[in-house]
Coordinates of C-alpha atoms in Angstrom, one line a residue:
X1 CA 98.1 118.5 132.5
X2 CA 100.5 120.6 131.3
X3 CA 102.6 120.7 134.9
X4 CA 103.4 117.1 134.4
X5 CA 106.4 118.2 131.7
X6 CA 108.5 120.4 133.3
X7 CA 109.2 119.0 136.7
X8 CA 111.0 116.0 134.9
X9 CA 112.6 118.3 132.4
X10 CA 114.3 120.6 135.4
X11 CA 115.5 117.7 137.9
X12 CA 118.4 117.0 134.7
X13 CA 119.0 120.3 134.3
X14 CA 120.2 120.8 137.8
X15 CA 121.9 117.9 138.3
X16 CA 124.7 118.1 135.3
X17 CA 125.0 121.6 137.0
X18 CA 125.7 120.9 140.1
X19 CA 128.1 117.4 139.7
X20 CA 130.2 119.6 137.2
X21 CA 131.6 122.2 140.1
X22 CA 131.9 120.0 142.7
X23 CA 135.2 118.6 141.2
X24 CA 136.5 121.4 140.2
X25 CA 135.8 123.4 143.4
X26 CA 137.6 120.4 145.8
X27 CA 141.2 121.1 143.4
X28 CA 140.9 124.7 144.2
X29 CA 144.5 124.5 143.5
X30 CA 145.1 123.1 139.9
X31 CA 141.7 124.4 138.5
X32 CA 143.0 128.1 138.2
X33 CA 146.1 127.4 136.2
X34 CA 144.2 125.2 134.1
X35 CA 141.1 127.1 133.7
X36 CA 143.1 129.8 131.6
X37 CA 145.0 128.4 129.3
X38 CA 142.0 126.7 128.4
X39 CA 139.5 129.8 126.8
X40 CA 142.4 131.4 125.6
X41 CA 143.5 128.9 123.0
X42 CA 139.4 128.5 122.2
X43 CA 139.4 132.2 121.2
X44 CA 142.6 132.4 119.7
X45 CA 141.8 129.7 117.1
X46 CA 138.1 130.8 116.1
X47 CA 139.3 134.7 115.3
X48 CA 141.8 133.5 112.3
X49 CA 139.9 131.1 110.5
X50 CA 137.5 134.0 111.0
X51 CA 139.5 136.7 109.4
X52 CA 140.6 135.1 106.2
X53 CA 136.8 134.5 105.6
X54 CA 137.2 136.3 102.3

């Protein structure tokens, strides 16, 4: 009874998973040049705000 749960909740799991690097794996190209700028503005904008807390 209780194995009827999980096997539906793990076939979505995988599946976002593996149809997000597909895409990004075929531009092997463009990704890497885009992949950095992209965390490096996400931490740079969280540690100010962050700072002037007081």
């Amino acid at each position: 009874m209780s194995t009827s749960p999980p096997p539906p909740y793990y076939s979505p799991s995988p599946k976002i998973e593996y149809k997000s690097p597909p895409p990004p794996y075929v531009y092997n190209s463009p990704p890497p040049p885009y992949y950095a700028p992209a965390p490096k503005v996400e931490y740079k904008s969280p540690p100010p705000p962050y700072v002037y807390s007081s």
